[in-house]
Coordinates of N, CA and C in Angstrom, one line a residue:
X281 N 21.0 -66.8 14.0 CA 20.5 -66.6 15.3 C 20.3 -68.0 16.0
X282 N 20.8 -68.2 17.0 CA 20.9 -69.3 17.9 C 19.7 -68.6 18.9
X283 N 19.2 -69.8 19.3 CA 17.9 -70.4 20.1 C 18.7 -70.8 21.6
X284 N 19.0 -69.8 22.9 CA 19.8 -70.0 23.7 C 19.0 -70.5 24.6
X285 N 17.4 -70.4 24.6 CA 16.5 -71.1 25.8 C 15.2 -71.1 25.1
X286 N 14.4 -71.9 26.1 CA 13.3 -72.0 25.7 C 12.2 -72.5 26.6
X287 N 11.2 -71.7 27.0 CA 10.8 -71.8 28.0 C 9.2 -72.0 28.6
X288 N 8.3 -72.5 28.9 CA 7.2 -72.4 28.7 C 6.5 -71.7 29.6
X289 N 5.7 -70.7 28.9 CA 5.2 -70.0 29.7 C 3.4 -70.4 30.4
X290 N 3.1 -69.4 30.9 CA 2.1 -69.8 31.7 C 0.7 -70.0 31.2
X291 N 0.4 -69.9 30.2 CA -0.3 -69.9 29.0 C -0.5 -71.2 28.0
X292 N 0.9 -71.8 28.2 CA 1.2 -73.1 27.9 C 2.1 -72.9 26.1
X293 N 2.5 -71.3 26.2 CA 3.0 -71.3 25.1 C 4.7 -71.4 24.9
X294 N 5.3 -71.3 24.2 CA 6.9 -72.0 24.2 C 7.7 -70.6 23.9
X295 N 8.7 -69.4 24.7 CA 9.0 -68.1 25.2 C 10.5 -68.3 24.3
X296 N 10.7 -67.8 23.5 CA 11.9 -68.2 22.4 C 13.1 -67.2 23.2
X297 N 14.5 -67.6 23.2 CA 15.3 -66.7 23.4 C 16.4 -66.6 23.0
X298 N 17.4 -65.6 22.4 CA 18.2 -65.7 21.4 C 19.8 -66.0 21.9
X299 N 20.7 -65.3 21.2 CA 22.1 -65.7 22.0 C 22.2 -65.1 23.0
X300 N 21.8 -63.6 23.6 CA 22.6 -63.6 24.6 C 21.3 -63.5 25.7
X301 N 20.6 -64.5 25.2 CA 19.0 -64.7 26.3 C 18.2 -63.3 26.3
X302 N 18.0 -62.9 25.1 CA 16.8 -61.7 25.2 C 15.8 -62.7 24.7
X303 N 14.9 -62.0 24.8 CA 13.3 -62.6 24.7 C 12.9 -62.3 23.3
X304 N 12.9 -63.5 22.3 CA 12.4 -63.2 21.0 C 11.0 -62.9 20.7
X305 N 9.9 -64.1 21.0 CA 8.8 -64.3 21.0 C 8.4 -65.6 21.6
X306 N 7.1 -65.4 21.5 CA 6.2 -66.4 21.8 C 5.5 -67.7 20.8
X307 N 5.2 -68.9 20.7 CA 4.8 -69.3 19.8 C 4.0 -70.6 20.4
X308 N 2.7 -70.7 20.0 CA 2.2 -72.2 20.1 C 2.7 -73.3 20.6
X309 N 2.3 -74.2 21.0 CA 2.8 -75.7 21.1 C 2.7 -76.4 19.8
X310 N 1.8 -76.2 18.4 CA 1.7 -76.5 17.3 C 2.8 -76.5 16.8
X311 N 3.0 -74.6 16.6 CA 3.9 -74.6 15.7 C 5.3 -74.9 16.0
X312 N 5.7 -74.9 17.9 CA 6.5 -75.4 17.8 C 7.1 -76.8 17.6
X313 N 6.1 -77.6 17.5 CA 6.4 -79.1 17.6 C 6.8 -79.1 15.9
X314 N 6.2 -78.3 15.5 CA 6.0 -78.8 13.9 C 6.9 -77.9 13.0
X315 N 8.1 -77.2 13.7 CA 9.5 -76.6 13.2 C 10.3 -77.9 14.2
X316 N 10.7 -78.1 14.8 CA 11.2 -78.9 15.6 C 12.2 -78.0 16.3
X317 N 11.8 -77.2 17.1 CA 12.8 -76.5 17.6 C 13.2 -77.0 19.1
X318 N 14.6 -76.5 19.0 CA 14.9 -76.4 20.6 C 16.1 -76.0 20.9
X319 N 16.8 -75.9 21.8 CA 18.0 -75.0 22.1 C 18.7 -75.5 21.8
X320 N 19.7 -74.2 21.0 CA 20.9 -74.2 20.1 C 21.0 -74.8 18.7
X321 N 19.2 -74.3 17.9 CA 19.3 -75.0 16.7 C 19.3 -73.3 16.2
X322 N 20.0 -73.4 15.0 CA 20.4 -71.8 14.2 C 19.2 -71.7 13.4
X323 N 18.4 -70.6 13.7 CA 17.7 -70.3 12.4 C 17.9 -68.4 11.9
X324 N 18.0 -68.6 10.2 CA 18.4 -67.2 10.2 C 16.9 -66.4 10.0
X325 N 17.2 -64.7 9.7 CA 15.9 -64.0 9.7 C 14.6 -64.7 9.1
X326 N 14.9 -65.0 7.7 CA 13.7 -65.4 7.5 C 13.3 -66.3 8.0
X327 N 13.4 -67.2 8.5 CA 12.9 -68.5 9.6 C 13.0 -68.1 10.6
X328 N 12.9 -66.9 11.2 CA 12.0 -66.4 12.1 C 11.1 -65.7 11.6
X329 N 11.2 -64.9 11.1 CA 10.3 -64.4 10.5 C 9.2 -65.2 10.1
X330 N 9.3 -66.2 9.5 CA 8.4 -67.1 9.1 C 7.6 -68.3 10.1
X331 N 9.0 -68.0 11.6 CA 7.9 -69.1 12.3 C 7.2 -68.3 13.5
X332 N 7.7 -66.8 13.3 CA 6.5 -65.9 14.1 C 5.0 -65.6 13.5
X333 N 5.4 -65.5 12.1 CA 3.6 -65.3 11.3 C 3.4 -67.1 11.5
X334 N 3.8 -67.9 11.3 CA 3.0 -69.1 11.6 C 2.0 -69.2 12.9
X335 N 3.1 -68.8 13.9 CA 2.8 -69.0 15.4 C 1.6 -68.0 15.3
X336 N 1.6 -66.3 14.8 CA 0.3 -65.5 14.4 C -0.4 -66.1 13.9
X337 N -0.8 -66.8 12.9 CA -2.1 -67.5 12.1 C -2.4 -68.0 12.7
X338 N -1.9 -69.6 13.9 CA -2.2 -70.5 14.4 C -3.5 -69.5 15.9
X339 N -2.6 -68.5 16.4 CA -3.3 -67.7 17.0 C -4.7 -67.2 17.1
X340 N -4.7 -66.7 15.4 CA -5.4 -66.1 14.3 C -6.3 -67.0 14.4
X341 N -6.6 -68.1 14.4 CA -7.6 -68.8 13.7 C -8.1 -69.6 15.1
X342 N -7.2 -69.3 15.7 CA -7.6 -69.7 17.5 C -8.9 -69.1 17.8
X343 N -8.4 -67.7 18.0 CA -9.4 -66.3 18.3 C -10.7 -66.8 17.4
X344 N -10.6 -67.0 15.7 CA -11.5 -67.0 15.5 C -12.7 -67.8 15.8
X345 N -11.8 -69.0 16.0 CA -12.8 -70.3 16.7 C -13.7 -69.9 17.7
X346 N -13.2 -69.4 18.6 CA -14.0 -68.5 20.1 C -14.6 -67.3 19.6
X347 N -14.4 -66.9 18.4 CA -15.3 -65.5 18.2 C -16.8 -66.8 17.3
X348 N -16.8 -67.9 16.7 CA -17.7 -68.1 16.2 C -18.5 -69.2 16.9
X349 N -17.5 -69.8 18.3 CA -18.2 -70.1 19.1 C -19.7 -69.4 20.0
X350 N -18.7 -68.2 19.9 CA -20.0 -67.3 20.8 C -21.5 -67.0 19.4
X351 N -21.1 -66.4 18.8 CA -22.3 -65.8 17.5 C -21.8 -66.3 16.4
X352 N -22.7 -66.4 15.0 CA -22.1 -66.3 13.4 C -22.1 -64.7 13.4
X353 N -20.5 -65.0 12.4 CA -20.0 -63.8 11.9 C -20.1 -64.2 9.9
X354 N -20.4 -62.6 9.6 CA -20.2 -63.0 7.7 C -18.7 -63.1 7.8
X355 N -18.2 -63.4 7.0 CA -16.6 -63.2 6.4 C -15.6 -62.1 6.8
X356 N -16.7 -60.8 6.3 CA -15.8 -59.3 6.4 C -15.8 -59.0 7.7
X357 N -17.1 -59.4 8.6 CA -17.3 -58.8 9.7 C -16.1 -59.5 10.6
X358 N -15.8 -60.6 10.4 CA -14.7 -61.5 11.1 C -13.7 -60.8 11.1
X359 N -13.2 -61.0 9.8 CA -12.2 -60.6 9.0 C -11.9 -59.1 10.0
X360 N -12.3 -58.1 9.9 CA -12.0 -57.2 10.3 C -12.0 -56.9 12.0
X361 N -13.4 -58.2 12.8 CA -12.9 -57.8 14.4 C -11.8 -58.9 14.5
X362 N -10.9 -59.6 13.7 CA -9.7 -60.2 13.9 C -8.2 -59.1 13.6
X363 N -8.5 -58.6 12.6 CA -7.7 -57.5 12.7 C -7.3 -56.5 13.4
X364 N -8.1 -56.1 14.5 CA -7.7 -55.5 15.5 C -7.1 -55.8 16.5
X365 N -6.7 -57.6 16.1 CA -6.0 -57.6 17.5 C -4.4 -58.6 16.5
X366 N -4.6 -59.0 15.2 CA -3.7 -59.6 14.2 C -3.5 -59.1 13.1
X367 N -2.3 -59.3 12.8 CA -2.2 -58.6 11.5 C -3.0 -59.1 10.4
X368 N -2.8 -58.0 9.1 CA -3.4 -58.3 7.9 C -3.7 -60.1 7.1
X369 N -2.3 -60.3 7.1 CA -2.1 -61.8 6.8 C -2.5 -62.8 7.7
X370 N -2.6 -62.8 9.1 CA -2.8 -64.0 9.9 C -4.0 -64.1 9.6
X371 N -4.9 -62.4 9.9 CA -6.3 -62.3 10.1 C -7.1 -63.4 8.8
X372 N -6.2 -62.5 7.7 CA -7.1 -63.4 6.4 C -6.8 -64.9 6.2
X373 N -6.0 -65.4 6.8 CA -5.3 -67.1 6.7 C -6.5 -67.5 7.8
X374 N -7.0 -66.6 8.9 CA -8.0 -67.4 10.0 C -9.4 -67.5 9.3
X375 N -9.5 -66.3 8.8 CA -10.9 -66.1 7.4 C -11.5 -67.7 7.1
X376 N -9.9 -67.5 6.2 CA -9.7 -68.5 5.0 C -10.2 -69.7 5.5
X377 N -9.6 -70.3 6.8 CA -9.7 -71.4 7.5 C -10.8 -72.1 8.0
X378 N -11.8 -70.7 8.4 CA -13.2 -71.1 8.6 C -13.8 -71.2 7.3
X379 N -13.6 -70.7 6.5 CA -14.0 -70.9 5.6 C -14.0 -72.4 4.9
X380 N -12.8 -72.5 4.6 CA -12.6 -74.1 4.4 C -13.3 -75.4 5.4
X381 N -13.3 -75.2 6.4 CA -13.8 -75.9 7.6 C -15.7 -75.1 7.5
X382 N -16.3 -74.7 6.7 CA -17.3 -74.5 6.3 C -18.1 -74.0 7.7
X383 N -17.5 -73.5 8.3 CA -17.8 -72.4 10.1 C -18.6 -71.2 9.2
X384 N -18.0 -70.7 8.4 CA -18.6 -69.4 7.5 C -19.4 -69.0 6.3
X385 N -20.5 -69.2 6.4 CA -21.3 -69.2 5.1 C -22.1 -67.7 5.1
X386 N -21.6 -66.9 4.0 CA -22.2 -65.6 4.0 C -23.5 -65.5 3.8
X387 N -23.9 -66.2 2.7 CA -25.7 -66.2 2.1 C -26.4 -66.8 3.7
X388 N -26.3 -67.7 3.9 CA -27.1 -68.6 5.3 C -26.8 -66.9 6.6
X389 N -25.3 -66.6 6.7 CA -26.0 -65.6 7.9 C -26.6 -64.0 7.0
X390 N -26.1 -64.0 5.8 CA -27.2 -63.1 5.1 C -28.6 -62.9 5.6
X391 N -29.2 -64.1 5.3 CA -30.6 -64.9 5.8 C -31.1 -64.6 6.9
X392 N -30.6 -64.9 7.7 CA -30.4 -65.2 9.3 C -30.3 -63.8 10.0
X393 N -29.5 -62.7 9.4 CA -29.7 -61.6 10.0 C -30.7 -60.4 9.4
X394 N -31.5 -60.8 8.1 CA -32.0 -60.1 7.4 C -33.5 -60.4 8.4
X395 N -33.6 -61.7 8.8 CA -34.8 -62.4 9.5 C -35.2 -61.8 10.6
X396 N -33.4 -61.5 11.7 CA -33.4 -61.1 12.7 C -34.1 -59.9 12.8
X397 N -33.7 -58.6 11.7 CA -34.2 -57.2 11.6 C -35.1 -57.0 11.5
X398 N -35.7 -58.1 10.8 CA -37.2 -58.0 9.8 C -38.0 -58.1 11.5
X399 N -37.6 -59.2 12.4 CA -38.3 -59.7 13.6 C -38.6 -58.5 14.5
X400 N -37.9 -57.3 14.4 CA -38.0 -56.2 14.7 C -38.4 -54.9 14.6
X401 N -39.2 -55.2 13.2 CA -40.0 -53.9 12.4 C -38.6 -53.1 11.7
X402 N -37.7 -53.6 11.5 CA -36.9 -52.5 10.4 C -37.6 -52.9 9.0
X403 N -37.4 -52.3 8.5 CA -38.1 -51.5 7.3 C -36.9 -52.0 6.3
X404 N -36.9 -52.5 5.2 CA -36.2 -53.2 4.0 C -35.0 -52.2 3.8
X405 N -35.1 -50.8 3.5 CA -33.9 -50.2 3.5 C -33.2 -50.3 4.4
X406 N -34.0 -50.3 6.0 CA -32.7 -50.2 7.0 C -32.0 -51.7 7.1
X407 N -32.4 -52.8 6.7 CA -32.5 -53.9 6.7 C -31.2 -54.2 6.0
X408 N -31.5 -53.8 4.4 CA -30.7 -53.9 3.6 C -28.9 -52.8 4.1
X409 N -29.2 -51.6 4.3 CA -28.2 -51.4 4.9 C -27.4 -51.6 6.2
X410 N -27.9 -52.5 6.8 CA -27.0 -52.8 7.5 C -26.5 -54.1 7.7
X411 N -27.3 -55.0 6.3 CA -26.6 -56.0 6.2 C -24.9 -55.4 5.3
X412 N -25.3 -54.1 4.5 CA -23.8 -53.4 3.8 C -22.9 -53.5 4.9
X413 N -23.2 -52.8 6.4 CA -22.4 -52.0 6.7 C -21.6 -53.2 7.8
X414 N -22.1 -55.0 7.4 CA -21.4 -55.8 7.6 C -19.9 -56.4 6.6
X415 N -20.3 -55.6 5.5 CA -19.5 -56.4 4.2 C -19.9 -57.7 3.7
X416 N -21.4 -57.7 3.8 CA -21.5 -58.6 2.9 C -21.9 -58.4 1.4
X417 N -21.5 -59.6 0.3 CA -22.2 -59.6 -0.9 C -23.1 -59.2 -1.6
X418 N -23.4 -58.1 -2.7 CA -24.7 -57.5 -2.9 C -25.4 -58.9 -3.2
X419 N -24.7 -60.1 -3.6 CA -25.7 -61.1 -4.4 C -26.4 -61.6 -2.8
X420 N -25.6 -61.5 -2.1 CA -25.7 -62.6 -0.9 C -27.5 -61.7 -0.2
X421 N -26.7 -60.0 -0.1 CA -27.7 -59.0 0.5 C -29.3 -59.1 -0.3
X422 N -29.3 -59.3 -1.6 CA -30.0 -59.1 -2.3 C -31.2 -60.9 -2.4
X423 N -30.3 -61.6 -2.4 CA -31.2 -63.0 -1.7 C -32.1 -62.9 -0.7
X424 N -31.3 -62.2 0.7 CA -31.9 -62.4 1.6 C -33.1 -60.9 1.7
X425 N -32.7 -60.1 0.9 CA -34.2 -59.1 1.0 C -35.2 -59.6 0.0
X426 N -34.8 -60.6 -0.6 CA -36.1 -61.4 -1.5 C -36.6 -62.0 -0.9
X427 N -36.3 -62.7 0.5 CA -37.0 -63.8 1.3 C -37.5 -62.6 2.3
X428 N -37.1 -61.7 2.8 CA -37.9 -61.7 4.4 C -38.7 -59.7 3.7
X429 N -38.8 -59.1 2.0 CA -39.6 -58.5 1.6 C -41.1 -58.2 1.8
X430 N -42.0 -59.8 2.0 CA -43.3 -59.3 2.3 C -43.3 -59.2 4.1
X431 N -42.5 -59.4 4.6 CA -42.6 -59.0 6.3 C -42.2 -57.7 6.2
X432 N -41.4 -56.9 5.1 CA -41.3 -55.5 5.6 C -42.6 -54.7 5.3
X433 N -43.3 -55.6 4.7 CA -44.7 -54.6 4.9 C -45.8 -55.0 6.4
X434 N -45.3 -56.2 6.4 CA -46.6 -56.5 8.1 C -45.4 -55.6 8.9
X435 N -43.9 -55.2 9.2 CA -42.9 -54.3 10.3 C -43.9 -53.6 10.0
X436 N -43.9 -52.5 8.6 CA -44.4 -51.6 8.5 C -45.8 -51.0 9.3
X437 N -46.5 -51.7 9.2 CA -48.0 -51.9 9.6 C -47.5 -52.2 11.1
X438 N -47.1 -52.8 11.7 CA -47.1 -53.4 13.1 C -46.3 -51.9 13.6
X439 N -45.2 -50.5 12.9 CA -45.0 -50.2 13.4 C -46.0 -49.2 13.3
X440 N -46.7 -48.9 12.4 CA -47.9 -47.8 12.6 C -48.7 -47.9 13.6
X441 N -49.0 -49.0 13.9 CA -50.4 -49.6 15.1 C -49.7 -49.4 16.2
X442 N -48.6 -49.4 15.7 CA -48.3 -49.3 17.6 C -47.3 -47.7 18.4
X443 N -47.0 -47.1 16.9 CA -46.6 -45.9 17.3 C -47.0 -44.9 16.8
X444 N -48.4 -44.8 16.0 CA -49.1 -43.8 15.1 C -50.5 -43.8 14.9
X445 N -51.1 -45.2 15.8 CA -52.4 -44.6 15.7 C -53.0 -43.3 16.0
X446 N -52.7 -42.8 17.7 CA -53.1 -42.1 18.1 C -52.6 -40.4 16.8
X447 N -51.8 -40.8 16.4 CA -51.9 -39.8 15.4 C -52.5 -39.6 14.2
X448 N -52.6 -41.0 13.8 CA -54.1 -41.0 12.9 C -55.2 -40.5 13.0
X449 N -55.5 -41.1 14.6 CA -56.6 -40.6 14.7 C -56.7 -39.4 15.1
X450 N -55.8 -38.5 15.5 CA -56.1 -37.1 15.3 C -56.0 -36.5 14.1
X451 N -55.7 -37.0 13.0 CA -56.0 -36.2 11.6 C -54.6 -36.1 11.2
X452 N -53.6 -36.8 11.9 CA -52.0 -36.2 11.4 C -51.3 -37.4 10.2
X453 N -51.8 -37.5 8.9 CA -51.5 -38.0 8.1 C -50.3 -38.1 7.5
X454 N -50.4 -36.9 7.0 CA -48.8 -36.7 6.3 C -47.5 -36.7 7.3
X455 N -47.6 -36.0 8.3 CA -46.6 -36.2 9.3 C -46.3 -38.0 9.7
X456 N -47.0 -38.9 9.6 CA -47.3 -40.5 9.9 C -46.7 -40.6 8.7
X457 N -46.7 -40.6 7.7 CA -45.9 -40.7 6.5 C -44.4 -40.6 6.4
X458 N -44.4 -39.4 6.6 CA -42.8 -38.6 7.1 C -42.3 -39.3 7.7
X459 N -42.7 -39.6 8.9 CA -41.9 -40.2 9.7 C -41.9 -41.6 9.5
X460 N -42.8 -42.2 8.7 CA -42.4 -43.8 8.4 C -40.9 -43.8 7.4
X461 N -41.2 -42.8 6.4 CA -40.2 -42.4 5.5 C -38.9 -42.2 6.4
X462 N -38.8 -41.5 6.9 CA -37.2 -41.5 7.8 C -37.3 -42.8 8.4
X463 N -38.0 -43.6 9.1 CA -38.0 -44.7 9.5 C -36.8 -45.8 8.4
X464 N -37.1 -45.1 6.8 CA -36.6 -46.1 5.7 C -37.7 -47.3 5.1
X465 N -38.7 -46.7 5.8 CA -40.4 -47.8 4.9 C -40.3 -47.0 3.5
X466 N -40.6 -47.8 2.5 CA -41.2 -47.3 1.0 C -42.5 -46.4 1.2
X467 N -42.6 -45.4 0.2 CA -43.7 -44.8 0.7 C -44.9 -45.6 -0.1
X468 N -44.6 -46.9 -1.0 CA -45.8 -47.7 -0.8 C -46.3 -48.3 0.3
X469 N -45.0 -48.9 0.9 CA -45.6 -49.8 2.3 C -46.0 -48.8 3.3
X470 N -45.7 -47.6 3.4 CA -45.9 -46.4 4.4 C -47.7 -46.0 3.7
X471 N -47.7 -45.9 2.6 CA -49.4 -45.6 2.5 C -50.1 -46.9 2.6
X472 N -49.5 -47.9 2.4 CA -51.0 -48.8 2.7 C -50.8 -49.2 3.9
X473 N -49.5 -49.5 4.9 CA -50.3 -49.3 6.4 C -51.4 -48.3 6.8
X474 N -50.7 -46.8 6.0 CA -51.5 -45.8 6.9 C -52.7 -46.4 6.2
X475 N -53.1 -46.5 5.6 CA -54.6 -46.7 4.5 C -55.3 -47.7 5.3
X476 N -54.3 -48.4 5.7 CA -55.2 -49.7 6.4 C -55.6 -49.6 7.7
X477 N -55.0 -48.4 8.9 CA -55.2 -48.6 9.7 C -56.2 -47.4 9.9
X478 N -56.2 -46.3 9.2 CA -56.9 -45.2 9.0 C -58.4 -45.7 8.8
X479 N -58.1 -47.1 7.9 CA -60.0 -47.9 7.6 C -60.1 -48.9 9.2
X480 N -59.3 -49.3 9.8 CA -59.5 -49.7 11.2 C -60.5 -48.5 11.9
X481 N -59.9 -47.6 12.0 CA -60.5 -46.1 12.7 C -61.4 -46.0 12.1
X482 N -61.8 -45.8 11.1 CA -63.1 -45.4 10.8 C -64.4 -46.6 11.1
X483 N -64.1 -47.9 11.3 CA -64.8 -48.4 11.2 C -65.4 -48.6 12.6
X484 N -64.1 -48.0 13.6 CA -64.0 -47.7 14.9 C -65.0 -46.6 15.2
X485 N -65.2 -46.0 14.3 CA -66.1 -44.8 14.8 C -65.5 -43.3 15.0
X486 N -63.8 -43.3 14.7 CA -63.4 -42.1 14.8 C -63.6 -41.2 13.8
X487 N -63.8 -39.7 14.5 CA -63.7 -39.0 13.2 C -62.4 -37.9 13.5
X488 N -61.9 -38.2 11.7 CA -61.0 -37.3 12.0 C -61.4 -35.7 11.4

C-alpha cells in the first residue's frame, strides 16, 4: 500500500490516504513523526495495522490523562470507562502507562474513597461493596475498611439521630433495627446506636 497524500486535519492530526486517495485513517503527530511517514512510502498490511493501534494507544492514554485530570480513577474503573470509547489493547497499554507514570495507585484511592462513603453515613457493607463494584483489590478493599471501620459505627449512630429518633421514641424498636439492617449496618453497630440513643430519650424524659 502506497501512502498517495497526507493531510492535516483540523484537530491537528495527520489524514492517511492510500493509492487511489481513499481515506485510510487518522493518526497523531507522535506517531507520525516517529514512523517517518510521508507520501509515496510503501507500507504493507501489517504496518498498517501496526501504525493504527500505535496511533490508538497514543490516543488511549491521551483520553486517559484528561479522565485523571478531572477525578482519581482505580485501575479497573479506568480501564473499563476507556473501553468504551478504545479497544481492548490500547485501553490496557493507557492503564499500563499511568501506571508506570505512577498517576494510579489502587490502595491510596481505595482509602480515599472508603473515607469519602464513610463521610456520608454508609454503613461498612455498603462501603465495602461498592468499593467491589469499582474493581478493586480484595487486599486493597480490605485495608481501607480497616482504616475508616470505627467511623462506621459514629455513620451508624449519626444515622439513627437523625432519621430514627422520632421512632424511638415512639416505642418502634425492632422496625429501627430493620431498617438500619437493610441500610447494610451490622446488627452490632445497629444495637448499640439504638441502645445509645434510646438511653439519650430516657434521660430526656420520654416514655416509651
Amino acid at each position: 500500500m502506497r501512502l498517495s497524500k497526507i493531510t492535516e486535519t483540523k484537530k491537528g492530526r495527520m489524514a492517511l490516504f492510500g493509492e487511489a486517495d481513499e481515506f485510510l485513517f487518522s493518526v497523531d503527530a507522535e506517531t507520525y513523526y516517529k514512523y517517518g511517514l510521508r507520501e509515496g512510502c510503501e507500507l504493507d498490511a501489517a504496518a498498517l495495522a501496526g501504525l493504527q493501534a500505535a496511533s490508538e494507544t497514543r490516543r488511549a492514554k491521551d483520553k486517559a490523562l484528561g479522565y485523571l485530570a478531572l477525578r482519581s480513577y482505580g485501575s479497573q474503573e479506568l480501564y473499563e470507562k476507556l473501553c468504551m470509547k478504545f479497544d481492548t489493547p490500547s485501553s490496557a497499554a493507557a492503564v499500563a502507562e499511568m501506571q508506570r507514570l505512577g498517576l494510579l495507585d489502587d490502595a491510596a484511592f481505595a482509602r480515599a474513597r472508603a473515607r469519602h462513603l464513610a463521610g456520608q453515613n454508609k454503613s461498612a457493607r455498603e462501603i465495602e461493596r461498592r468499593l467491589g463494584l469499582l474493581g478493586l483489590g480484595a487486599e486493597d478493599i480490605s485495608a481501607a475498611m480497616e482504616e475508616i471501620l470505627p467511623q462506621s459505627e459514629a455513620a451508624c449512630l449519626a444515622v439513627v439521630e437523625k432519621h430514627y429518633r422520632a421512632k424511638l421514641a415512639a416505642g418502634q424498636r425492632e422496625k429501627v433495627l430493620a431498617a438500619l439492617a437493610r441500610r447494610g449496618f451490622s446488627y452490632g453497630e445497629a444495637k448499640a446506636a439504638v441502645n445509645e440513643v434510646l438511653a439519650q430519650l430516657e434521660e430526656e424524659g420520654c416514655d416509651f
